[in-house]
Amino acid sequence: MSAVPEKRRDVEEENTSGVSLLRSLGPVGATSMLVGSMIGAGIFVSPKGVVAGTGSVALSVIVWILSGVISLLGALSYAELGMLMGRSGGEYQCLREAFGNTVAFLFAWTSVMVIQPASQAINALTFAEYAATVLMSTCGTPRVLVKLIAAVAIVTVTGVNCYSSSLAARVQIVFTTAKLAALGIIILGGLLRVAQGHTKILETGFEGSIEDPAAVSLAFYSALWAYDGWCSLNYVVEEIQQPEKNLLRSNVVGVVVVTTAYALSILSYYTVLSNDHILSASAVAVTWGDKVLGYAALLMPVSVMITTFGAANGAAFVGVRVLIAAGRHGNMPEVLSYVHCLNYTPIPSLVFSMTLSLLMIIPGDIGSLIDLFSFTAWLFYGLTFTSLLVFRYRTKWRHVARVYKVPVVVPVVMAAVSLYLLVAPIVDSPRIEFLYALLFMLGGLVFYVPFVLLKVPVRYYGVWSRVD
């Protein structure tokens, strides 16, 4: 292990035998990382899931706004947990402290093996679809070209993150600015059409609303998928400058910005597109652009490309921090917690995640896989909100000084919301695939028993240093 200058090692309470991740995220960088992780293809490509579950314009808008409120309440709860834990890894750290190592391992297994690489793969595939359309608008889009472009995008994003975390953060700021500019075009276009009197669709209000609570829960699933990423800063707490100040501020500002942008964008869509148009559109923003922007409609597919590439970069930056945390505790191979001694970047975990993402673009259609694992994600969200209640009353944590303390009603409400989102879709549409997803999650115990409980050793050597 090479010596490391003390001035480059700035993570608190580090062990002198390890190399630290650098605190490269200032307030702007942290907020951009959160916003960039939240704004993905969902708001541009397909709000149809919300429309299908609500049936009316007004109820659809309400679901989008309430989903933003839910995300904000979740972010407020996670801000306290992030400052209390003080370590990167998101839910993993909280679940391990509150419920033990087995639950933490199952979260890491599910997140690392499916949710994170699949999210990166689907962003890369969406980017590739629109890149191929722009490049070959008159020649069609061969699937092999789409997959090749997706692979190049994943490798590029991984290369940037391997080279420099600071560079990855600056890239995220640029792409987040571009995403907001794209949403700004949609919002301004909608405001202009309202000023011109195009409000016929908006005036339909609650007409056609679906009253089945289980069906509405599926609408929330779709909207909350578009908001997914509100918890991302808890994965990178150790890389945020002054997290006692910037974690809460960035969480609140980021979620409020995204909620406002989403609500105004949905209203803008409704100045042009009816529910039937949205349900039949392959990409809502592109259809909107064709009707509103005329010759400038090319801006919309380019906006989708910018959005999904930025989301892939955010997923690469944030997602591998679970690998690092799990590697520290022996829940994943220890090499995945290592940081390069020169670049101060988690290259082993980035390469591992990249490999899984590349494998997932081979079938080319993983959207259904993401849906099937959404309920496991909300299972772990619910457990994490419950862990905050555990920390409030468990002797070990009850008297620990807190920089920030969320009102206790907030995690109680969020735990109840998580339970609703976990149970309602299964009650409404029980499918054997939900059981398969649960069995996959529990299947991680096949690796947990020999490599964690029985401690079968796996050692690595080279130019890497463990993050302590």
CSV table of N, CA and C in Angstrom, one decimal, residues 235-361:
chain,number,residue,atom,x,y,z
A,235,TYR,N,-26.0,8.0,0.1
A,235,TYR,CA,-25.0,7.0,-0.4
A,235,TYR,C,-23.6,7.6,-0.5
A,236,VAL,N,-23.5,9.0,-0.5
A,236,VAL,CA,-22.2,9.6,-0.7
A,236,VAL,C,-22.0,10.6,0.5
A,237,VAL,N,-22.4,10.3,1.7
A,237,VAL,CA,-22.3,11.3,2.8
A,237,VAL,C,-20.8,11.6,3.0
A,238,GLU,N,-19.9,10.6,2.9
A,238,GLU,CA,-18.5,10.9,3.2
A,238,GLU,C,-17.8,11.8,2.1
A,239,GLU,N,-18.5,12.0,1.0
A,239,GLU,CA,-18.0,12.9,0.0
A,239,GLU,C,-18.6,14.2,-0.1
A,240,ILE,N,-19.5,14.5,0.8
A,240,ILE,CA,-20.1,15.8,0.9
A,240,ILE,C,-19.4,16.7,1.8
A,241,GLN,N,-19.1,17.9,1.4
A,241,GLN,CA,-18.4,18.9,2.2
A,241,GLN,C,-19.4,19.4,3.3
A,242,GLN,N,-19.0,19.4,4.6
A,242,GLN,CA,-19.9,19.9,5.7
A,242,GLN,C,-21.3,19.3,5.6
A,243,PRO,N,-21.3,17.9,5.7
A,243,PRO,CA,-22.6,17.3,5.5
A,243,PRO,C,-23.6,17.7,6.6
A,244,GLU,N,-23.2,18.2,7.8
A,244,GLU,CA,-24.1,18.6,8.8
A,244,GLU,C,-24.9,19.9,8.3
A,245,LYS,N,-24.4,20.6,7.3
A,245,LYS,CA,-25.1,21.7,6.8
A,245,LYS,C,-25.7,21.4,5.4
A,246,ASN,N,-24.9,20.8,4.5
A,246,ASN,CA,-25.3,20.6,3.1
A,246,ASN,C,-26.2,19.5,2.8
A,247,LEU,N,-26.2,18.4,3.7
A,247,LEU,CA,-27.0,17.3,3.4
A,247,LEU,C,-28.5,17.7,3.4
A,248,LEU,N,-28.9,18.3,4.5
A,248,LEU,CA,-30.4,18.7,4.6
A,248,LEU,C,-30.7,19.7,3.5
A,249,ARG,N,-29.9,20.7,3.4
A,249,ARG,CA,-30.2,21.8,2.4
A,249,ARG,C,-30.3,21.3,1.0
A,250,SER,N,-29.3,20.4,0.6
A,250,SER,CA,-29.4,19.9,-0.7
A,250,SER,C,-30.6,19.0,-0.9
A,251,ASN,N,-30.9,18.2,0.1
A,251,ASN,CA,-32.1,17.3,0.0
A,251,ASN,C,-33.4,18.1,-0.3
A,252,VAL,N,-33.6,19.2,0.6
A,252,VAL,CA,-34.8,20.0,0.5
A,252,VAL,C,-34.8,20.8,-0.9
A,253,VAL,N,-33.7,21.5,-1.2
A,253,VAL,CA,-33.7,22.3,-2.4
A,253,VAL,C,-33.9,21.4,-3.6
A,254,GLY,N,-33.2,20.2,-3.7
A,254,GLY,CA,-33.2,19.4,-4.8
A,254,GLY,C,-34.6,18.8,-5.1
A,255,VAL,N,-35.3,18.3,-4.0
A,255,VAL,CA,-36.6,17.7,-4.2
A,255,VAL,C,-37.6,18.7,-4.5
A,256,VAL,N,-37.6,19.9,-3.9
A,256,VAL,CA,-38.5,21.0,-4.2
A,256,VAL,C,-38.4,21.4,-5.7
A,257,VAL,N,-37.1,21.6,-6.2
A,257,VAL,CA,-36.9,21.9,-7.6
A,257,VAL,C,-37.5,20.9,-8.5
A,258,VAL,N,-37.2,19.6,-8.2
A,258,VAL,CA,-37.7,18.6,-9.1
A,258,VAL,C,-39.3,18.5,-9.1
A,259,THR,N,-39.8,18.6,-7.9
A,259,THR,CA,-41.3,18.5,-7.8
A,259,THR,C,-42.0,19.7,-8.6
A,260,THR,N,-41.4,20.9,-8.4
A,260,THR,CA,-42.0,22.0,-9.2
A,260,THR,C,-41.8,21.8,-10.7
A,261,ALA,N,-40.7,21.4,-11.1
A,261,ALA,CA,-40.4,21.2,-12.5
A,261,ALA,C,-41.3,20.1,-13.1
A,262,TYR,N,-41.5,19.0,-12.3
A,262,TYR,CA,-42.4,17.9,-12.8
A,262,TYR,C,-43.9,18.4,-12.9
A,263,ALA,N,-44.3,19.0,-11.9
A,263,ALA,CA,-45.8,19.5,-11.9
A,263,ALA,C,-46.0,20.4,-13.0
A,264,LEU,N,-45.1,21.4,-13.3
A,264,LEU,CA,-45.3,22.3,-14.4
A,264,LEU,C,-45.2,21.6,-15.7
A,265,SER,N,-44.3,20.6,-15.8
A,265,SER,CA,-44.2,19.9,-17.1
A,265,SER,C,-45.4,19.1,-17.4
A,266,ILE,N,-46.0,18.4,-16.4
A,266,ILE,CA,-47.2,17.7,-16.6
A,266,ILE,C,-48.4,18.6,-17.1
A,267,LEU,N,-48.5,19.8,-16.4
A,267,LEU,CA,-49.5,20.7,-16.9
A,267,LEU,C,-49.3,21.2,-18.3
A,268,SER,N,-48.0,21.3,-18.7
A,268,SER,CA,-47.7,21.7,-20.0
A,268,SER,C,-48.1,20.6,-21.0
A,269,TYR,N,-47.8,19.4,-20.7
A,269,TYR,CA,-48.2,18.3,-21.6
A,269,TYR,C,-49.7,18.3,-21.8
A,270,TYR,N,-50.5,18.7,-20.8
A,270,TYR,CA,-51.9,18.7,-20.9
A,270,TYR,C,-52.5,19.9,-21.7
A,271,THR,N,-51.6,20.8,-22.0
A,271,THR,CA,-52.1,21.9,-22.9
A,271,THR,C,-52.1,21.4,-24.4
A,272,VAL,N,-51.5,20.2,-24.6
A,272,VAL,CA,-51.4,19.7,-26.0
A,272,VAL,C,-52.0,18.3,-26.1
A,273,LEU,N,-51.8,17.5,-25.1
A,273,LEU,CA,-52.0,16.0,-25.2
A,273,LEU,C,-53.2,15.7,-24.2
A,274,SER,N,-54.1,14.9,-24.7
A,274,SER,CA,-55.1,14.3,-23.9
A,274,SER,C,-54.6,13.0,-23.2
A,275,ASN,N,-55.4,12.4,-22.3
A,275,ASN,CA,-55.0,11.2,-21.7
A,275,ASN,C,-54.8,10.1,-22.8
A,276,ASP,N,-55.6,10.0,-23.8
A,276,ASP,CA,-55.5,9.0,-24.8
A,276,ASP,C,-54.2,9.2,-25.6
A,277,HIS,N,-53.8,10.5,-25.9
A,277,HIS,CA,-52.5,10.8,-26.5
A,277,HIS,C,-51.4,10.3,-25.7
A,278,ILE,N,-51.4,10.6,-24.4
A,278,ILE,CA,-50.3,10.2,-23.5
A,278,ILE,C,-50.2,8.7,-23.4
A,279,LEU,N,-51.3,8.0,-23.4
A,279,LEU,CA,-51.3,6.5,-23.3
A,279,LEU,C,-50.8,5.9,-24.5
A,280,SER,N,-50.9,6.5,-25.7
A,280,SER,CA,-50.5,5.9,-26.9
A,280,SER,C,-49.1,6.4,-27.4
A,281,ALA,N,-48.6,7.4,-26.7
A,281,ALA,CA,-47.2,8.0,-27.1
A,281,ALA,C,-46.1,7.1,-26.6
A,282,SER,N,-45.1,6.8,-27.4
A,282,SER,CA,-43.9,6.1,-26.9
A,282,SER,C,-43.0,7.0,-26.1
A,283,ALA,N,-43.0,8.3,-26.4
A,283,ALA,CA,-42.2,9.3,-25.7
A,283,ALA,C,-43.0,10.6,-25.6
A,284,VAL,N,-43.6,10.9,-24.4
A,284,VAL,CA,-44.5,12.0,-24.3
A,284,VAL,C,-43.9,13.3,-24.7
A,285,ALA,N,-42.7,13.5,-24.2
A,285,ALA,CA,-42.0,14.8,-24.5
A,285,ALA,C,-41.7,15.0,-26.0
A,286,VAL,N,-41.4,13.9,-26.7
A,286,VAL,CA,-41.1,14.0,-28.1
A,286,VAL,C,-42.4,14.3,-28.9
A,287,THR,N,-43.5,13.6,-28.5
A,287,THR,CA,-44.8,13.9,-29.1
A,287,THR,C,-45.2,15.4,-28.8
A,288,TRP,N,-45.0,15.9,-27.6
A,288,TRP,CA,-45.3,17.3,-27.3
A,288,TRP,C,-44.5,18.2,-28.2
A,289,GLY,N,-43.2,17.9,-28.3
A,289,GLY,CA,-42.3,18.7,-29.1
A,289,GLY,C,-42.7,18.8,-30.6
A,290,ASP,N,-43.2,17.6,-31.1
A,290,ASP,CA,-43.7,17.6,-32.5
A,290,ASP,C,-44.8,18.5,-32.7
A,291,LYS,N,-45.7,18.7,-31.7
A,291,LYS,CA,-46.9,19.5,-31.8
A,291,LYS,C,-46.7,21.0,-31.5
A,292,VAL,N,-45.6,21.3,-30.7
A,292,VAL,CA,-45.5,22.6,-30.2
A,292,VAL,C,-44.3,23.3,-30.8
A,293,LEU,N,-43.1,22.6,-31.0
A,293,LEU,CA,-41.9,23.2,-31.4
A,293,LEU,C,-41.6,23.3,-32.9
A,294,GLY,N,-42.4,22.6,-33.6
A,294,GLY,CA,-42.2,22.6,-35.1
A,294,GLY,C,-40.8,22.1,-35.5
A,295,TYR,N,-40.1,23.0,-36.2
A,295,TYR,CA,-38.7,22.6,-36.7
A,295,TYR,C,-37.7,22.4,-35.6
A,296,ALA,N,-38.0,23.0,-34.4
A,296,ALA,CA,-37.1,22.8,-33.2
A,296,ALA,C,-37.4,21.5,-32.4
A,297,ALA,N,-38.3,20.7,-33.0
A,297,ALA,CA,-38.7,19.5,-32.2
A,297,ALA,C,-37.6,18.5,-31.9
A,298,LEU,N,-36.5,18.7,-32.7
A,298,LEU,CA,-35.3,17.8,-32.4
A,298,LEU,C,-34.7,18.1,-31.0
A,299,LEU,N,-35.1,19.2,-30.4
A,299,LEU,CA,-34.6,19.5,-29.0
A,299,LEU,C,-35.1,18.4,-28.1
A,300,MET,N,-36.2,17.9,-28.3
A,300,MET,CA,-36.8,16.9,-27.3
A,300,MET,C,-36.0,15.6,-27.3
A,301,PRO,N,-35.8,14.9,-28.4
A,301,PRO,CA,-34.9,13.7,-28.3
A,301,PRO,C,-33.5,14.0,-27.8
A,302,VAL,N,-33.0,15.1,-28.1
A,302,VAL,CA,-31.7,15.5,-27.6
A,302,VAL,C,-31.8,15.7,-26.1
A,303,SER,N,-32.9,16.3,-25.6
A,303,SER,CA,-33.1,16.5,-24.2
A,303,SER,C,-33.1,15.1,-23.5
A,304,VAL,N,-33.8,14.2,-24.1
A,304,VAL,CA,-33.9,12.8,-23.5
A,304,VAL,C,-32.5,12.2,-23.4
A,305,MET,N,-31.7,12.4,-24.4
A,305,MET,CA,-30.3,11.9,-24.4
A,305,MET,C,-29.5,12.5,-23.3
A,306,ILE,N,-29.6,13.8,-23.1
A,306,ILE,CA,-28.9,14.5,-22.1
A,306,ILE,C,-29.3,14.0,-20.7
A,307,THR,N,-30.7,13.9,-20.6
A,307,THR,CA,-31.2,13.5,-19.3
A,307,THR,C,-30.8,12.1,-18.9
A,308,THR,N,-30.9,11.1,-19.8
A,308,THR,CA,-30.5,9.7,-19.5
A,308,THR,C,-29.0,9.5,-19.3
A,309,PHE,N,-28.2,10.3,-20.1
A,309,PHE,CA,-26.8,10.2,-19.9
A,309,PHE,C,-26.4,10.7,-18.5
A,310,GLY,N,-27.0,11.8,-18.1
A,310,GLY,CA,-26.7,12.4,-16.8
A,310,GLY,C,-27.2,11.5,-15.7
A,311,ALA,N,-28.4,10.8,-15.9
A,311,ALA,CA,-28.9,9.9,-14.9
A,311,ALA,C,-28.0,8.7,-14.7
A,312,ALA,N,-27.4,8.2,-15.9
A,312,ALA,CA,-26.5,7.1,-15.8
A,312,ALA,C,-25.2,7.5,-15.1
A,313,ASN,N,-24.7,8.7,-15.2
A,313,ASN,CA,-23.6,9.2,-14.5
A,313,ASN,C,-23.9,9.3,-13.0
A,314,GLY,N,-25.1,9.8,-12.7
A,314,GLY,CA,-25.4,9.8,-11.3
A,314,GLY,C,-25.5,8.4,-10.6
A,315,ALA,N,-26.1,7.5,-11.4
A,315,ALA,CA,-26.2,6.1,-10.9
A,315,ALA,C,-24.9,5.5,-10.7
A,316,ALA,N,-23.9,5.8,-11.6
A,316,ALA,CA,-22.6,5.2,-11.4
A,316,ALA,C,-21.9,5.8,-10.2
A,317,PHE,N,-22.0,7.1,-10.0
A,317,PHE,CA,-21.4,7.8,-8.8
A,317,PHE,C,-22.0,7.3,-7.5
A,318,VAL,N,-23.3,7.2,-7.5
A,318,VAL,CA,-24.0,6.9,-6.2
A,318,VAL,C,-24.1,5.4,-5.9
A,319,GLY,N,-24.4,4.6,-6.9
A,319,GLY,CA,-24.8,3.3,-6.7
A,319,GLY,C,-23.7,2.4,-6.1
A,320,VAL,N,-22.4,2.7,-6.5
A,320,VAL,CA,-21.3,1.8,-6.1
A,320,VAL,C,-21.0,2.0,-4.6
A,321,ARG,N,-21.5,3.1,-4.0
A,321,ARG,CA,-21.2,3.3,-2.6
A,321,ARG,C,-21.8,2.2,-1.7
A,322,VAL,N,-22.8,1.6,-2.1
A,322,VAL,CA,-23.3,0.4,-1.4
A,322,VAL,C,-22.3,-0.7,-1.4
A,323,LEU,N,-21.7,-0.9,-2.6
A,323,LEU,CA,-20.6,-1.9,-2.7
A,323,LEU,C,-19.5,-1.6,-1.7
A,324,ILE,N,-19.1,-0.4,-1.7
A,324,ILE,CA,-18.0,0.0,-0.8
A,324,ILE,C,-18.3,-0.3,0.7
A,325,ALA,N,-19.5,0.1,1.1
A,325,ALA,CA,-20.0,-0.1,2.5
A,325,ALA,C,-20.1,-1.6,2.8
A,326,ALA,N,-20.6,-2.4,1.9
A,326,ALA,CA,-20.8,-3.8,2.1
A,326,ALA,C,-19.4,-4.5,2.1
A,327,GLY,N,-18.5,-4.0,1.3
A,327,GLY,CA,-17.1,-4.6,1.3
A,327,GLY,C,-16.4,-4.3,2.5
A,328,ARG,N,-16.6,-3.2,3.2
A,328,ARG,CA,-16.0,-2.9,4.5
A,328,ARG,C,-16.3,-3.9,5.5
A,329,HIS,N,-17.6,-4.4,5.5
A,329,HIS,CA,-18.0,-5.3,6.6
A,329,HIS,C,-17.9,-6.8,6.2
A,330,GLY,N,-17.4,-7.0,5.0
A,330,GLY,CA,-17.2,-8.4,4.6
A,330,GLY,C,-18.5,-9.0,4.0
A,331,ASN,N,-19.5,-8.1,3.7
A,331,ASN,CA,-20.7,-8.6,3.1
A,331,ASN,C,-20.6,-8.7,1.5
A,332,MET,N,-19.6,-8.1,1.0
A,332,MET,CA,-19.2,-8.3,-0.4
A,332,MET,C,-17.7,-8.5,-0.4
A,333,PRO,N,-17.1,-9.0,-1.5
A,333,PRO,CA,-15.6,-9.1,-1.6
A,333,PRO,C,-14.9,-7.8,-1.1
A,334,GLU,N,-13.9,-8.0,-0.3
A,334,GLU,CA,-13.3,-6.8,0.3
A,334,GLU,C,-12.7,-5.9,-0.8
A,335,VAL,N,-12.3,-6.4,-1.9
A,335,VAL,CA,-11.7,-5.6,-3.0
A,335,VAL,C,-12.6,-4.5,-3.4
A,336,LEU,N,-13.9,-4.8,-3.3
A,336,LEU,CA,-14.9,-3.8,-3.8
A,336,LEU,C,-15.0,-2.6,-2.9
A,337,SER,N,-14.3,-2.6,-1.7
A,337,SER,CA,-14.3,-1.4,-0.9
A,337,SER,C,-13.0,-0.6,-1.1
A,338,TYR,N,-12.2,-1.0,-2.0
A,338,TYR,CA,-10.9,-0.4,-2.2
A,338,TYR,C,-11.0,0.9,-3.0
A,339,VAL,N,-10.0,1.8,-2.7
A,339,VAL,CA,-9.9,3.0,-3.5
A,339,VAL,C,-8.5,3.1,-4.1
A,340,HIS,N,-8.4,3.6,-5.3
A,340,HIS,CA,-7.1,3.7,-5.9
A,340,HIS,C,-6.3,4.7,-5.2
A,341,CYS,N,-5.0,4.4,-5.0
A,341,CYS,CA,-4.1,5.3,-4.2
A,341,CYS,C,-3.8,6.6,-4.9
A,342,LEU,N,-3.9,6.6,-6.2
A,342,LEU,CA,-3.6,7.8,-6.9
A,342,LEU,C,-4.8,8.6,-7.3
A,343,ASN,N,-5.9,8.0,-7.8
A,343,ASN,CA,-7.1,8.7,-8.2
A,343,ASN,C,-8.1,8.9,-7.1
A,344,TYR,N,-8.0,8.2,-6.0
A,344,TYR,CA,-8.9,8.3,-4.9
A,344,TYR,C,-10.3,8.0,-5.4
A,345,THR,N,-10.5,7.0,-6.3
A,345,THR,CA,-11.8,6.6,-6.8
A,345,THR,C,-12.0,5.1,-6.6
A,346,PRO,N,-13.2,4.7,-6.4
A,346,PRO,CA,-13.5,3.3,-6.1
A,346,PRO,C,-13.5,2.4,-7.4
A,347,ILE,N,-12.4,2.3,-8.1
A,347,ILE,CA,-12.3,1.7,-9.4
A,347,ILE,C,-12.9,0.2,-9.4
A,348,PRO,N,-12.5,-0.6,-8.4
A,348,PRO,CA,-13.0,-2.0,-8.4
A,348,PRO,C,-14.5,-2.1,-8.4
A,349,SER,N,-15.2,-1.3,-7.5
A,349,SER,CA,-16.6,-1.4,-7.5
A,349,SER,C,-17.3,-0.8,-8.7
A,350,LEU,N,-16.7,0.2,-9.3
A,350,LEU,CA,-17.2,0.8,-10.5
A,350,LEU,C,-17.1,-0.2,-11.7
A,351,VAL,N,-16.0,-0.9,-11.8
A,351,VAL,CA,-15.8,-1.9,-12.9
A,351,VAL,C,-16.8,-3.0,-12.7
A,352,PHE,N,-17.0,-3.5,-11.4
A,352,PHE,CA,-17.9,-4.5,-11.1
A,352,PHE,C,-19.3,-4.2,-11.5
A,353,SER,N,-19.8,-3.0,-11.1
A,353,SER,CA,-21.1,-2.5,-11.5
A,353,SER,C,-21.3,-2.3,-13.0
A,354,MET,N,-20.2,-1.8,-13.6
A,354,MET,CA,-20.3,-1.6,-15.1
A,354,MET,C,-20.4,-3.0,-15.8
A,355,THR,N,-19.8,-4.0,-15.3
A,355,THR,CA,-19.9,-5.3,-15.9
A,355,THR,C,-21.3,-5.8,-15.8
A,356,LEU,N,-21.9,-5.7,-14.7
A,356,LEU,CA,-23.3,-6.1,-14.5
A,356,LEU,C,-24.3,-5.3,-15.4
A,357,SER,N,-24.0,-4.0,-15.6
A,357,SER,CA,-24.9,-3.2,-16.4
A,357,SER,C,-24.7,-3.6,-17.9
A,358,LEU,N,-23.5,-3.9,-18.3
A,358,LEU,CA,-23.3,-4.3,-19.7
A,358,LEU,C,-24.0,-5.6,-20.0
A,359,LEU,N,-24.0,-6.5,-19.0
A,359,LEU,CA,-24.7,-7.8,-19.2
A,359,LEU,C,-26.2,-7.6,-19.3
A,360,MET,N,-26.7,-6.6,-18.6
A,360,MET,CA,-28.1,-6.3,-18.6
A,360,MET,C,-28.6,-5.7,-19.9
A,361,ILE,N,-27.7,-5.1,-20.7
A,361,ILE,CA,-28.2,-4.5,-21.9
A,361,ILE,C,-28.3,-5.5,-23.1
